[in-house]
């Protein structure tokens, strides 16, 4: 999708968004409008619109997203206290950016 998609622009490094993690498959950055003290977005570099558009071939991407989320929870110091992982799917599910992403939120007292 490229230029028309904000998360394609961010994940390909075309913006000033700081990455907390990056590898060949995905990037992690802070949500611009955090819903909790820790609010990270785990975003594949491949443009996939939503969970509805996943194919069998995308399975390794999804599993990597979860494994990286687990590592980031440790890195941000919230693994033991706990965190929430969620994916909004299409408008009715609260999705606003139509490029697949996993939310990691944590840090409530
Ligand atoms: P969705 O509702 O699509 O699951 O979540 C999209 C998330 O992306 C929202 O929590 C929103 O705050 C975040 N977001 C939207 N635009 C930007 C941006 O330009 N930079 C960052 N870091 N986050 C963004
Ligand atoms: Zn995209």
XYZ file of N, CA, C and O and ligand atoms in Angstrom:
461
model
N 0.848 -1.214 0.000
C 0.000 0.000 0.000
C 0.875 1.253 0.000
O 0.550 2.241 -0.621
N 1.986 1.169 0.724
C 3.001 2.215 0.607
C 2.588 3.580 1.095
O 2.179 3.733 2.246
N 2.719 4.572 0.251
C 2.620 5.971 0.660
C 1.282 6.340 1.286
O 1.220 7.247 2.108
N 0.225 5.646 0.911
C -1.094 6.008 1.414
C -1.305 5.548 2.855
O -2.226 6.014 3.517
N -0.438 4.670 3.321
C -0.671 4.047 4.632
C 0.319 4.590 5.656
O 1.537 4.454 5.506
N -0.208 5.156 6.737
C 0.636 5.750 7.777
C 1.609 4.733 8.375
O 2.786 5.036 8.569
N 1.123 3.536 8.693
C 2.014 2.564 9.346
C 3.016 1.963 8.360
O 4.072 1.490 8.786
N 2.735 1.986 7.058
C 3.769 1.640 6.065
C 4.857 2.712 6.099
O 6.052 2.394 6.072
N 4.448 3.961 6.176
C 5.425 5.064 6.219
C 6.283 4.972 7.473
O 7.508 5.085 7.415
N 5.622 4.753 8.625
C 6.364 4.683 9.887
C 7.292 3.472 9.893
O 8.483 3.595 10.199
N 6.767 2.293 9.522
C 7.568 1.060 9.657
C 8.725 1.011 8.670
O 9.708 0.305 8.894
N 8.635 1.790 7.587
C 9.741 1.826 6.619
C 10.716 2.965 6.931
O 11.614 3.259 6.142
N 10.493 3.634 8.083
C 11.457 4.627 8.533
C 11.337 5.982 7.868
O 12.268 6.786 7.905
N 10.173 6.259 7.264
C 10.009 7.538 6.561
C 9.546 8.676 7.468
O 9.342 9.795 6.984
N 9.350 8.373 8.754
C 8.940 9.426 9.683
C 9.976 9.498 10.812
O 10.899 8.696 10.861
N 9.779 10.436 11.724
C 10.736 10.584 12.825
C 10.388 9.695 14.013
O 11.009 9.792 15.072
N 9.411 8.816 13.849
C 9.001 7.932 14.940
C 10.171 7.077 15.428
O 10.846 6.428 14.632
N 10.384 7.099 16.733
C 11.481 6.332 17.320
C 11.064 4.874 17.520
O 9.985 4.601 18.049
N 11.924 3.943 17.093
C 11.632 2.520 17.271
C 12.259 2.015 18.571
O 13.424 2.274 18.849
N 11.468 1.287 19.350
C 11.989 0.627 20.542
C 12.596 -0.712 20.168
O 13.401 -1.275 20.917
N 12.179 -1.216 19.011
C 12.690 -2.488 18.497
C 12.462 -2.499 16.993
O 11.450 -1.979 16.506
N 13.416 -3.117 16.273
C 13.226 -3.305 14.831
C 13.966 -4.551 14.395
O 15.098 -4.800 14.832
N 13.326 -5.354 13.554
C 14.035 -6.422 12.847
C 13.488 -6.474 11.415
O 12.796 -5.546 10.990
N 13.797 -7.535 10.671
C 13.376 -7.589 9.268
C 11.863 -7.646 9.118
O 11.317 -7.233 8.098
N 11.192 -8.153 10.142
C 9.753 -8.412 10.039
C 8.893 -7.285 10.575
O 7.826 -7.000 10.036
N 9.344 -6.646 11.671
C 8.450 -5.711 12.347
C 9.198 -4.596 13.076
O 10.418 -4.655 13.242
N 8.422 -3.616 13.482
C 8.943 -2.543 14.330
C 8.018 -2.379 15.533
O 6.848 -2.783 15.496
N 8.563 -1.787 16.596
C 7.779 -1.454 17.785
C 8.014 0.011 18.108
O 9.164 0.475 18.117
N 6.917 0.741 18.327
C 7.034 2.145 18.725
C 5.915 2.492 19.688
O 4.941 1.746 19.839
N 6.071 3.640 20.365
C 5.072 4.080 21.339
C 3.841 4.629 20.633
O 3.973 5.357 19.628
N 2.679 4.328 21.184
C 1.442 4.916 20.665
C 1.457 6.419 20.939
O 1.845 6.867 22.026
N 1.035 7.202 19.959
C 1.072 8.662 20.065
C 0.049 9.176 21.081
O 0.195 10.283 21.611
N -0.957 8.369 21.355
C -2.039 8.765 22.265
C -2.264 7.640 23.280
O -3.254 6.919 23.207
N -1.324 7.501 24.227
C -1.320 6.303 25.083
C -2.561 6.160 25.952
O -3.027 7.118 26.555
N -3.045 4.924 26.021
C -4.221 4.606 26.836
C -3.820 4.147 28.230
O -4.680 3.903 29.074
N -2.522 4.036 28.481
C -1.993 3.590 29.774
C -0.544 4.072 29.829
O 0.003 4.506 28.808
N 0.090 3.998 31.007
C 1.484 4.475 31.113
C 2.417 3.830 30.090
O 3.346 4.483 29.608
N 2.205 2.565 29.788
C 2.953 1.907 28.708
C 1.954 1.560 27.610
O 0.943 0.890 27.872
N 2.193 2.055 26.415
C 1.310 1.707 25.289
C 2.175 1.619 24.034
O 2.570 2.630 23.468
N 2.483 0.376 23.654
C 3.342 0.130 22.495
C 2.523 -0.467 21.357
O 1.511 -1.148 21.590
N 2.990 -0.231 20.150
C 2.383 -0.831 18.965
C 3.427 -1.712 18.295
O 4.546 -1.265 18.029
N 3.055 -2.956 18.063
C 3.933 -3.919 17.387
C 3.388 -4.046 15.968
O 2.251 -4.495 15.767
N 4.198 -3.618 15.003
C 3.682 -3.398 13.648
C 4.526 -4.143 12.612
O 5.731 -3.870 12.481
N 3.925 -5.080 11.862
C 4.682 -5.744 10.797
C 5.031 -4.771 9.686
O 4.276 -3.836 9.409
N 6.194 -4.988 9.057
C 6.579 -4.122 7.939
C 5.727 -4.400 6.706
O 5.484 -3.515 5.888
N 5.252 -5.631 6.601
C 4.375 -5.986 5.477
C 3.013 -5.344 5.675
O 2.457 -5.376 6.776
N 2.464 -4.759 4.615
C 1.124 -4.190 4.727
C 0.079 -5.292 4.686
O -0.129 -5.923 3.660
N -0.569 -5.492 5.841
C -1.718 -6.401 5.941
C -2.812 -5.540 6.555
O -2.604 -4.925 7.602
N -3.950 -5.442 5.904
C -4.982 -4.506 6.360
C -5.481 -4.821 7.769
O -5.489 -3.958 8.653
N -5.911 -6.036 7.992
C -6.411 -6.423 9.313
C -6.286 -7.925 9.479
O -5.870 -8.637 8.553
N -6.678 -8.416 10.637
C -6.693 -9.869 10.891
C -7.475 -10.585 9.786
O -7.126 -11.696 9.385
N -8.509 -9.961 9.275
C -9.333 -10.579 8.229
C -8.544 -10.909 6.969
O -8.959 -11.749 6.184
N -7.438 -10.222 6.767
C -6.669 -10.370 5.531
C -5.468 -11.299 5.676
O -4.690 -11.455 4.732
N -5.313 -11.898 6.848
C -4.181 -12.807 7.059
C -4.312 -14.043 6.185
O -5.414 -14.568 5.994
N -3.177 -14.515 5.684
C -3.136 -15.781 4.948
C -2.275 -16.763 5.736
O -1.568 -16.374 6.681
N -2.316 -18.003 5.319
C -1.482 -19.036 5.953
C -0.019 -18.602 5.989
O 0.691 -18.832 6.965
N 0.407 -17.969 4.911
C 1.816 -17.576 4.790
C 2.206 -16.517 5.821
O 3.395 -16.319 6.090
N 1.215 -15.837 6.389
C 1.490 -14.777 7.372
C 1.652 -15.315 8.795
O 1.956 -14.544 9.710
N 1.461 -16.604 8.984
C 1.511 -17.149 10.351
C 2.805 -16.823 11.092
O 2.756 -16.472 12.275
N 3.968 -16.911 10.431
C 5.197 -16.577 11.168
C 5.236 -15.120 11.631
O 5.813 -14.817 12.688
N 4.621 -14.229 10.878
C 4.589 -12.810 11.263
C 3.817 -12.656 12.572
O 4.271 -11.998 13.515
N 2.658 -13.278 12.632
C 1.821 -13.169 13.836
C 2.533 -13.735 15.048
O 2.509 -13.133 16.125
N 3.170 -14.875 14.874
C 3.831 -15.466 16.036
C 5.014 -14.603 16.462
O 5.269 -14.430 17.662
N 5.685 -14.005 15.511
C 6.804 -13.111 15.852
C 6.295 -11.870 16.588
O 6.939 -11.379 17.522
N 5.148 -11.350 16.177
C 4.572 -10.183 16.861
C 4.355 -10.489 18.344
O 4.666 -9.666 19.216
N 3.859 -11.672 18.628
C 3.581 -12.020 20.017
C 4.883 -12.258 20.790
O 5.029 -11.807 21.937
N 5.829 -12.914 20.157
C 7.111 -13.159 20.836
C 7.842 -11.848 21.132
O 8.427 -11.681 22.207
N 7.787 -10.910 20.185
C 8.441 -9.613 20.402
C 7.696 -8.819 21.477
O 8.322 -8.159 22.317
N 6.377 -8.904 21.492
C 5.599 -8.230 22.543
C 6.036 -8.744 23.917
O 6.242 -7.964 24.858
N 6.205 -10.045 24.021
C 6.650 -10.669 25.274
C 8.012 -10.105 25.706
O 8.203 -9.762 26.876
N 8.927 -9.985 24.752
C 10.257 -9.449 25.069
C 10.188 -7.977 25.480
O 10.873 -7.534 26.395
N 9.361 -7.215 24.775
C 9.235 -5.787 25.090
C 8.626 -5.585 26.480
O 8.997 -4.648 27.185
N 7.716 -6.472 26.864
C 7.127 -6.379 28.204
C 8.214 -6.536 29.265
O 8.220 -5.813 30.270
N 9.146 -7.441 29.016
C 10.272 -7.609 29.943
C 11.110 -6.333 29.954
O 11.436 -5.771 31.011
N 11.433 -5.856 28.744
C 12.302 -4.681 28.597
C 11.707 -3.436 29.266
O 12.440 -2.624 29.827
N 10.376 -3.288 29.191
C 9.724 -2.112 29.780
C 9.378 -2.328 31.253
O 8.759 -1.460 31.879
N 9.697 -3.506 31.784
C 9.512 -3.769 33.211
C 8.087 -4.057 33.629
O 7.730 -3.847 34.793
N 7.258 -4.551 32.710
C 5.861 -4.806 33.060
C 5.474 -6.285 32.941
O 4.308 -6.643 33.129
N 6.460 -7.138 32.649
C 6.135 -8.557 32.440
C 5.509 -9.168 33.693
O 4.482 -9.847 33.614
N 6.102 -8.892 34.835
C 5.614 -9.517 36.064
C 4.328 -8.891 36.560
O 3.414 -9.585 36.989
N 4.241 -7.555 36.475
C 3.022 -6.883 36.962
C 1.856 -7.173 36.021
O 0.704 -7.236 36.457
N 2.148 -7.354 34.747
C 1.119 -7.755 33.794
C 0.805 -6.714 32.747
O 1.080 -5.520 32.920
N 0.223 -7.171 31.662
C -0.061 -6.287 30.523
C -1.171 -6.887 29.693
O -1.600 -8.021 29.923
N -1.653 -6.100 28.749
C -2.732 -6.546 27.876
C -2.278 -6.439 26.435
O -1.701 -5.416 26.031
N -2.532 -7.495 25.665
C -2.255 -7.493 24.229
C -3.586 -7.559 23.502
O -4.437 -8.387 23.839
N -3.782 -6.666 22.514
C -5.031 -6.753 21.754
C -4.864 -6.215 20.343
O -3.970 -5.421 20.051
N -5.744 -6.700 19.498
C -5.776 -6.298 18.089
C -7.213 -5.902 17.765
O -8.136 -6.701 17.948
N -7.401 -4.663 17.324
C -8.718 -4.219 16.879
C -8.909 -4.627 15.415
O -7.986 -4.490 14.612
N -10.095 -5.118 15.092
C -10.344 -5.623 13.736
C -11.492 -4.863 13.080
O -12.651 -4.967 13.513
N -11.127 -4.072 12.075
C -12.084 -3.275 11.283
C -12.843 -2.265 12.166
O -12.666 -2.215 13.369
N -13.621 -1.434 11.528
C -14.220 -0.291 12.238
C -15.038 -0.708 13.450
O -14.955 -0.101 14.513
N -15.807 -1.768 13.283
C -16.674 -2.235 14.372
C -15.882 -2.753 15.566
O -16.421 -2.873 16.669
N -14.611 -3.073 15.331
C -13.743 -3.543 16.412
C -12.823 -2.455 16.920
O -11.898 -2.723 17.694
N -13.056 -1.234 16.450
C -12.261 -0.113 16.945
C -10.992 0.173 16.164
O -10.193 1.025 16.559
N -10.802 -0.533 15.029
C -9.588 -0.281 14.240
C -9.717 1.063 13.516
O -10.761 1.365 12.914
N -8.664 1.860 13.623
C -8.640 3.190 13.010
C -7.561 3.257 11.937
O -7.706 3.931 10.923
N -6.439 2.561 12.208
C -5.351 2.488 11.232
C -5.423 1.112 10.569
O -5.254 0.084 11.243
N -5.643 1.103 9.269
C -5.893 -0.161 8.580
C -4.608 -0.779 8.043
O -4.429 -1.001 6.842
N -3.705 -1.008 8.991
C -2.457 -1.754 8.796
C -2.288 -2.518 10.102
O -2.183 -1.897 11.169
N -2.303 -3.819 10.009
C -2.296 -4.685 11.185
C -1.310 -4.231 12.257
O -0.166 -3.890 11.950
N -1.752 -4.216 13.517
C -0.861 -3.900 14.630
C -1.411 -4.500 15.905
O -2.617 -4.616 16.097
N -0.463 -4.851 16.775
C -0.776 -5.415 18.086
C -0.501 -4.345 19.136
O 0.586 -3.760 19.157
N -1.499 -4.075 19.986
C -1.304 -3.128 21.094
C -0.762 -3.878 22.306
O -1.237 -4.962 22.635
N 0.189 -3.245 23.000
C 0.638 -3.737 24.317
C 0.410 -2.587 25.290
O 1.004 -1.507 25.124
N -0.457 -2.780 26.243
C -0.694 -1.726 27.233
C -0.488 -2.276 28.640
O -0.762 -3.444 28.931
N 0.033 -1.412 29.499
C 0.388 -1.827 30.862
C 0.713 -0.606 31.710
O 0.780 0.515 31.210
N 0.898 -0.859 32.986
C 1.450 0.169 33.847
C 0.447 0.818 34.779
O 0.767 1.793 35.441
N -0.783 0.271 34.860
C -1.713 0.813 35.837
C -1.253 0.414 37.212
O -0.706 -0.663 37.428
N -1.519 1.278 38.180
C -1.180 0.939 39.575
C -2.268 0.054 40.150
O -3.433 0.189 39.844
P -6.325 1.095 16.201
O -7.512 1.781 16.784
O -6.286 1.194 14.706
O -6.176 -0.318 16.698
O -5.075 1.834 16.803
C -4.358 2.808 16.133
C -3.434 3.436 17.145
O -2.434 4.160 16.447
C -4.129 4.430 18.070
O -3.965 3.994 19.429
C -3.417 5.752 17.794
O -3.216 6.522 18.966
C -2.114 5.310 17.174
N -1.551 6.263 16.212
C -2.238 6.899 15.222
N -1.417 7.684 14.504
C -0.179 7.526 15.050
C 1.094 8.095 14.740
O 1.268 8.884 13.807
N 2.147 7.725 15.519
C 1.999 6.842 16.560
N 3.093 6.549 17.253
N 0.811 6.287 16.882
C -0.263 6.630 16.136
Zn 0.454 -0.245 5.532
